Amino acid sequence: MITMSSLNDQNLATDHGNPLIVLPAAHSGGRVMVVHPSSRSPLWVSHGFSTDRQAVRVDVWQGRFTASATGWSVLAAGRYEVAWVGSDPSSPGAPLAMINVAADRLFDTSFIPTDRNPSEMTHDRLHPAWEIRPDDMDGYTSAYCAGAMHGVFHATFEHQAHPCGSARPRFGLVARYYNRFHHMRLSCTLEGANWVFRLLRLANQPPDLESALVLAECSISSAGNLFFAPGASLKIQWDMNGNRHDIRVNDQPLLSARDNYMGGVDVVGWFASDGVACARAAMDTTQSVARFTIVRPAYRADIRAGNIDRLFLRQSAEPDRNICWESGIQFGHIGGSEIKFTQSADLRLIEDGPVATTVAWDGPMPKFSEQADDVRGQARGLASFYPDRIVIADEVLAWTSRSVGPDIDLLGRLLAGPAKVAVGDAGRFEDWTLPADGSFANLSSAHGHFPAAVAFPLQLGNQTWWLLALILPRNIRAGQSTSVFGWQCPSGLTASHDFRCAPTTPSQEYCFTIVLQWRQNDSVQAMESTLPGATLLALRDAWLNPMRVNALHGSIVTYPNPHDQPAEAMDLLGCFDPRTGRYIVRASDGMVKLRLHPNNIAHREVVLAIRNWRVGSAVVCLLDGVTLQAGRDWTGQEAAGSEGGELWLLIHRPIERSSVLEIRSQDLPL
């Protein structure tokens, strides 16, 4: 956030490229603009605001980039002046403040040729998340890494002195890399006596992987070995901001183009043929993306508004390997429109404790870029991170006729085989094989596609782990057509699995619950009899058939009046909330006593949300009259609730038969 400061203040706070400008008290309304401090030429102009406005954010939602900054999504790193808009709407008026925008260095990696073959690269450990592919892009070496949609991508290439044979040397950069046939590419090729530079956009379907639209092109003579001769190095800088692309070579402007292709991703990379090597790659960005990192003994996850893009299984043989790629576990998604595109999305931490960390989000869903003029819907939701599972409530209000639903995008080269799928109440799994060429593989089912129980085998070191996923629609209307399909990038990167309702009905909200667990098991056959398969089917059955709960003391939370109900009543199954996986009950006089009927299904790691709880009081928990031990048999967490204090209780003992569970404050007599 930028606060008002003196124009002569040399100790300005720094901010990201969409800074919040706090307006002075008792202002008279109007508009503000961001200008160059020396020329005072405008870069961004706010929309008009009234006298009660306290702040404006420099983005495409609260104003527009203009003049030399037209097409930007963020301010580049630098120092700027904020001014009131003068009597001439295109000119700045009275100066208001100075702001300083700083860039973050996302990575800075040196690549080292191996002794065996200079075209095979290893990389230093400054940024270990690179995916290096030795035989990619028509046989070229390539490398990919998470970067940013908006930023400055730097790379240094070396023209090695050994002969290149008859093949033409070729190298370059990629950005906004969705897959082999959807991305932006800067291609540099020696053609005759000229080095030809082309800025390309690829948007193809298999088997066509290489057709491209040329956005900009130029050539530089290599005569006399004056430009990038063997033994020389070449520096490339790609400045990408919104739909603006500016390329500099050896610090000199070379290409410029405008194109709004985003791909929905922040993956960048490089490629090089024999005879050329990438020596260094770095990226800076002023783009701010809010995220929270949740660390549990079993896993670590990073959540943003729109996806969990990093998920690490900490008890596996590769605890530092992110099993996700591209969008990871994606929610808030309409085909071509995503909440994670926009910095207007709100991400907030609601609760954090040993039972659950909860994170909520909401925001608009623009098509591509950061644009505010083509919003396809509104997304909201809640993620609950438990010790052994992640539960995501994914809710999208569609404004267009498209497809809607979650995606699960994993790092393809980790897959030890096809995903296994059980649809509906099926007790058997079927293989879901993705074609190697990147084409789509539709999952056909005569009985619909949901609920879907999916198991993904992952090779992590010398172990096979299974990512287990339930995709559970909560409000699908009868007759709604659905589609489940997948594809994998031929480069071994994204393996995408998509679960959709299509077409959507404008003004309808589509709600899914996504449940994630994981298990180790080295067998990839006979899923039904393995621990991962049995765990997944049991979890599905328990979710779809929650326990029947009777209150012997206190009450369960239900809403019998159909004409006056809060939002949570729309989802409750009895007192079970499928958005969070919690049973909601209400204490009376510091105590609740429940009879639990599991319906012949083993319910494991049951979570209760006990409202009207005495905050700060010690907890006693009894199951069928036996006192349970805190930590071993149950874990508790106090939370802010809608009815005063709330206690979340995670029961570690399975509920397999009709049982009586009693939770009381310790100061009550037994």
Coordinates of C-alpha atoms in Angstrom, one line a residue, residues 277-501:
A277 CA 23.8 -23.3 -24.9
C278 CA 21.8 -21.3 -22.4
A279 CA 24.3 -20.2 -19.7
R280 CA 22.0 -18.2 -17.5
A281 CA 18.3 -17.4 -17.1
A282 CA 16.6 -14.9 -14.7
M283 CA 13.2 -13.3 -14.2
D284 CA 12.0 -10.2 -12.4
T285 CA 8.4 -9.2 -11.9
T286 CA 6.3 -6.4 -10.3
Q287 CA 3.2 -8.7 -10.5
S288 CA 1.8 -9.4 -7.1
V289 CA 0.0 -12.7 -6.6
A290 CA -1.4 -13.3 -3.1
R291 CA -0.7 -16.8 -1.8
F292 CA -0.6 -18.7 1.5
T293 CA 1.7 -21.6 2.3
I294 CA 0.2 -24.4 4.5
V295 CA 2.7 -26.8 6.1
R296 CA 1.6 -30.0 7.7
P297 CA 3.7 -33.0 8.6
A298 CA 2.3 -35.0 5.6
Y299 CA 2.3 -32.2 3.0
R300 CA 3.0 -28.6 2.0
A301 CA 0.7 -26.7 -0.2
D302 CA 0.6 -23.2 -1.7
I303 CA -2.8 -21.8 -2.5
R304 CA -3.7 -18.7 -4.6
A305 CA -7.1 -17.3 -5.6
G306 CA -7.8 -19.9 -8.3
N307 CA -5.5 -22.8 -7.7
I308 CA -3.2 -24.8 -5.5
D309 CA -0.1 -24.6 -7.7
R310 CA 2.3 -26.3 -5.4
L311 CA 1.8 -29.6 -3.5
F312 CA 4.6 -31.5 -1.9
L313 CA 4.2 -34.9 -0.2
R314 CA 6.7 -34.5 2.6
Q315 CA 6.8 -38.1 3.7
S316 CA 7.6 -39.4 0.2
A317 CA 11.1 -40.2 -1.1
E318 CA 11.0 -36.8 -2.9
P319 CA 9.7 -34.4 -0.3
D320 CA 10.8 -31.3 -2.2
R321 CA 9.2 -32.4 -5.5
N322 CA 6.1 -30.3 -6.5
I323 CA 3.7 -32.9 -8.0
C324 CA 1.7 -30.1 -9.7
W325 CA 2.5 -28.4 -13.0
E326 CA 0.9 -25.4 -14.7
S327 CA -2.4 -24.7 -12.9
G328 CA -2.1 -27.6 -10.5
I329 CA -5.4 -28.1 -8.6
Q330 CA -7.5 -25.5 -10.3
F331 CA -10.8 -24.0 -9.2
G332 CA -12.7 -20.9 -10.1
H333 CA -12.6 -21.9 -13.7
I334 CA -14.8 -21.4 -16.7
G335 CA -13.3 -22.5 -20.0
G336 CA -11.0 -19.6 -21.1
S337 CA -11.9 -17.5 -18.0
E338 CA -10.2 -17.9 -14.7
I339 CA -10.2 -16.1 -11.3
K340 CA -6.4 -16.6 -11.2
F341 CA -6.0 -14.2 -14.1
T342 CA -6.9 -11.2 -12.0
Q343 CA -5.3 -9.3 -9.2
S344 CA -8.8 -8.0 -8.3
A345 CA -9.4 -11.4 -6.6
D346 CA -9.5 -11.4 -2.8
L347 CA -7.7 -14.2 -0.9
R348 CA -7.9 -14.3 2.9
L349 CA -6.9 -16.6 5.7
I350 CA -9.9 -17.4 7.9
E351 CA -8.6 -19.9 10.5
D352 CA -5.3 -21.5 11.2
G353 CA -4.8 -24.3 13.7
P354 CA -4.0 -28.0 14.2
V355 CA -7.4 -29.2 13.0
A356 CA -7.7 -27.1 9.9
T357 CA -6.4 -24.0 8.1
T358 CA -9.1 -22.4 6.0
V359 CA -8.6 -20.0 3.2
A360 CA -11.4 -18.2 1.3
W361 CA -11.4 -16.4 -2.1
D362 CA -13.8 -14.5 -4.4
G363 CA -13.4 -12.4 -7.5
P364 CA -14.3 -11.9 -11.1
M365 CA -13.3 -14.2 -13.9
P366 CA -12.0 -12.3 -17.0
K367 CA -11.2 -13.8 -20.3
F368 CA -7.4 -13.7 -20.7
S369 CA -5.2 -10.9 -19.5
E370 CA -6.2 -8.5 -16.7
Q371 CA -9.0 -7.0 -18.7
A372 CA -12.2 -5.8 -17.0
D373 CA -14.3 -5.6 -20.1
D374 CA -15.0 -9.3 -20.7
V375 CA -15.8 -10.9 -17.4
R376 CA -17.4 -14.4 -17.8
G377 CA -18.5 -15.0 -14.2
Q378 CA -17.8 -14.7 -10.5
A379 CA -15.9 -17.2 -8.4
R380 CA -15.8 -17.9 -4.7
G381 CA -14.9 -20.7 -2.5
L382 CA -13.2 -22.1 0.6
A383 CA -10.3 -24.5 1.1
S384 CA -9.9 -26.5 4.4
F385 CA -6.5 -28.0 4.9
Y386 CA -6.7 -30.9 7.4
P387 CA -3.7 -33.0 8.6
D388 CA -4.6 -35.8 6.2
R389 CA -6.7 -34.2 3.4
I390 CA -7.6 -31.0 1.6
V391 CA -11.2 -30.1 1.0
I392 CA -12.1 -27.4 -1.5
A393 CA -15.5 -25.8 -2.1
D394 CA -15.4 -24.6 -5.7
E395 CA -18.3 -22.3 -6.6
V396 CA -18.7 -20.4 -9.9
L397 CA -21.5 -18.1 -10.9
A398 CA -21.5 -18.4 -14.7
W399 CA -22.5 -15.4 -16.9
T400 CA -21.8 -17.1 -20.2
S401 CA -22.5 -20.4 -21.9
R402 CA -19.2 -22.2 -21.6
S403 CA -17.9 -25.2 -19.6
V404 CA -17.2 -25.0 -15.9
G405 CA -15.5 -27.2 -13.4
P406 CA -12.2 -28.1 -11.7
D407 CA -9.0 -29.3 -13.3
I408 CA -6.2 -31.4 -11.9
D409 CA -2.9 -30.6 -13.7
L410 CA 0.1 -32.7 -12.6
L411 CA 3.7 -33.0 -13.7
G412 CA 3.3 -35.5 -16.5
R413 CA 6.7 -37.2 -16.2
L414 CA 5.9 -38.2 -12.6
L415 CA 2.9 -40.3 -13.6
A416 CA 3.7 -44.0 -13.3
G417 CA 0.8 -45.0 -15.4
P418 CA -2.7 -43.9 -16.4
A419 CA -5.1 -42.5 -13.8
K420 CA -7.7 -44.9 -12.4
V421 CA -11.3 -43.7 -12.4
A422 CA -14.5 -45.0 -10.6
V423 CA -17.7 -43.1 -11.6
G424 CA -20.9 -42.9 -9.6
D425 CA -21.1 -45.6 -7.0
A426 CA -19.0 -48.1 -9.1
G427 CA -16.8 -50.4 -7.0
R428 CA -14.2 -50.9 -9.8
F429 CA -11.7 -48.5 -11.4
E430 CA -11.0 -48.1 -15.1
D431 CA -7.9 -46.8 -16.8
W432 CA -7.9 -43.2 -18.1
T433 CA -5.1 -43.2 -20.6
L434 CA -3.9 -39.9 -22.1
P435 CA -2.5 -40.0 -25.7
A436 CA 1.2 -39.2 -25.9
D437 CA 0.7 -36.7 -28.8
G438 CA -1.2 -34.3 -26.7
S439 CA -4.7 -35.0 -28.2
F440 CA -7.8 -35.1 -26.0
A441 CA -8.9 -38.3 -24.3
N442 CA -12.6 -38.1 -23.4
L443 CA -13.9 -40.3 -20.5
S444 CA -17.0 -42.0 -21.7
S445 CA -19.7 -43.2 -19.3
A446 CA -23.2 -44.4 -19.8
H447 CA -24.1 -43.4 -16.3
G448 CA -22.8 -39.8 -16.2
H449 CA -19.4 -38.6 -15.0
F450 CA -20.1 -37.7 -11.4
P451 CA -19.3 -38.3 -8.6
A452 CA -15.8 -39.2 -9.8
A453 CA -13.2 -41.0 -7.7
V454 CA -9.8 -40.6 -9.4
A455 CA -6.4 -42.0 -8.4
F456 CA -3.2 -40.7 -10.0
P457 CA 0.0 -42.9 -9.6
L458 CA 3.1 -40.8 -9.0
Q459 CA 6.7 -42.1 -9.1
L460 CA 8.6 -40.2 -6.4
G461 CA 12.1 -41.5 -6.2
N462 CA 11.9 -45.2 -5.5
Q463 CA 8.3 -45.0 -4.2
T464 CA 4.9 -45.0 -5.9
W465 CA 2.5 -42.6 -4.3
W466 CA -1.2 -42.1 -5.2
L467 CA -2.9 -38.7 -5.3
L468 CA -6.5 -39.5 -4.5
A469 CA -9.2 -37.1 -5.6
L470 CA -13.0 -36.9 -5.3
I471 CA -14.9 -34.6 -7.6
L472 CA -18.3 -34.1 -6.2
P473 CA -20.9 -31.8 -7.8
R474 CA -23.3 -30.4 -5.2
N475 CA -26.0 -28.7 -7.3
I476 CA -26.1 -30.2 -10.7
R477 CA -29.6 -30.0 -12.2
A478 CA -31.2 -33.0 -13.7
G479 CA -30.3 -33.3 -17.4
Q480 CA -27.2 -31.2 -17.1
S481 CA -24.7 -32.5 -19.7
T482 CA -21.2 -33.1 -18.4
S483 CA -17.8 -33.8 -19.9
V484 CA -14.6 -35.3 -18.4
F485 CA -11.5 -35.2 -20.6
G486 CA -7.7 -35.0 -20.4
W487 CA -4.5 -34.4 -22.3
Q488 CA -0.8 -34.4 -21.7
C489 CA 1.9 -32.2 -23.1
P490 CA 4.3 -34.2 -25.3
S491 CA 7.2 -32.6 -23.4
G492 CA 6.3 -34.6 -20.3
L493 CA 5.1 -31.4 -18.4
T494 CA 1.4 -30.9 -18.0
A495 CA -0.9 -33.9 -17.6
S496 CA -4.3 -32.2 -17.4
H497 CA -7.5 -33.9 -16.2
D498 CA -10.7 -31.8 -16.6
F499 CA -14.1 -32.2 -15.0
R500 CA -16.8 -30.0 -16.5
C501 CA -20.4 -29.2 -16.8

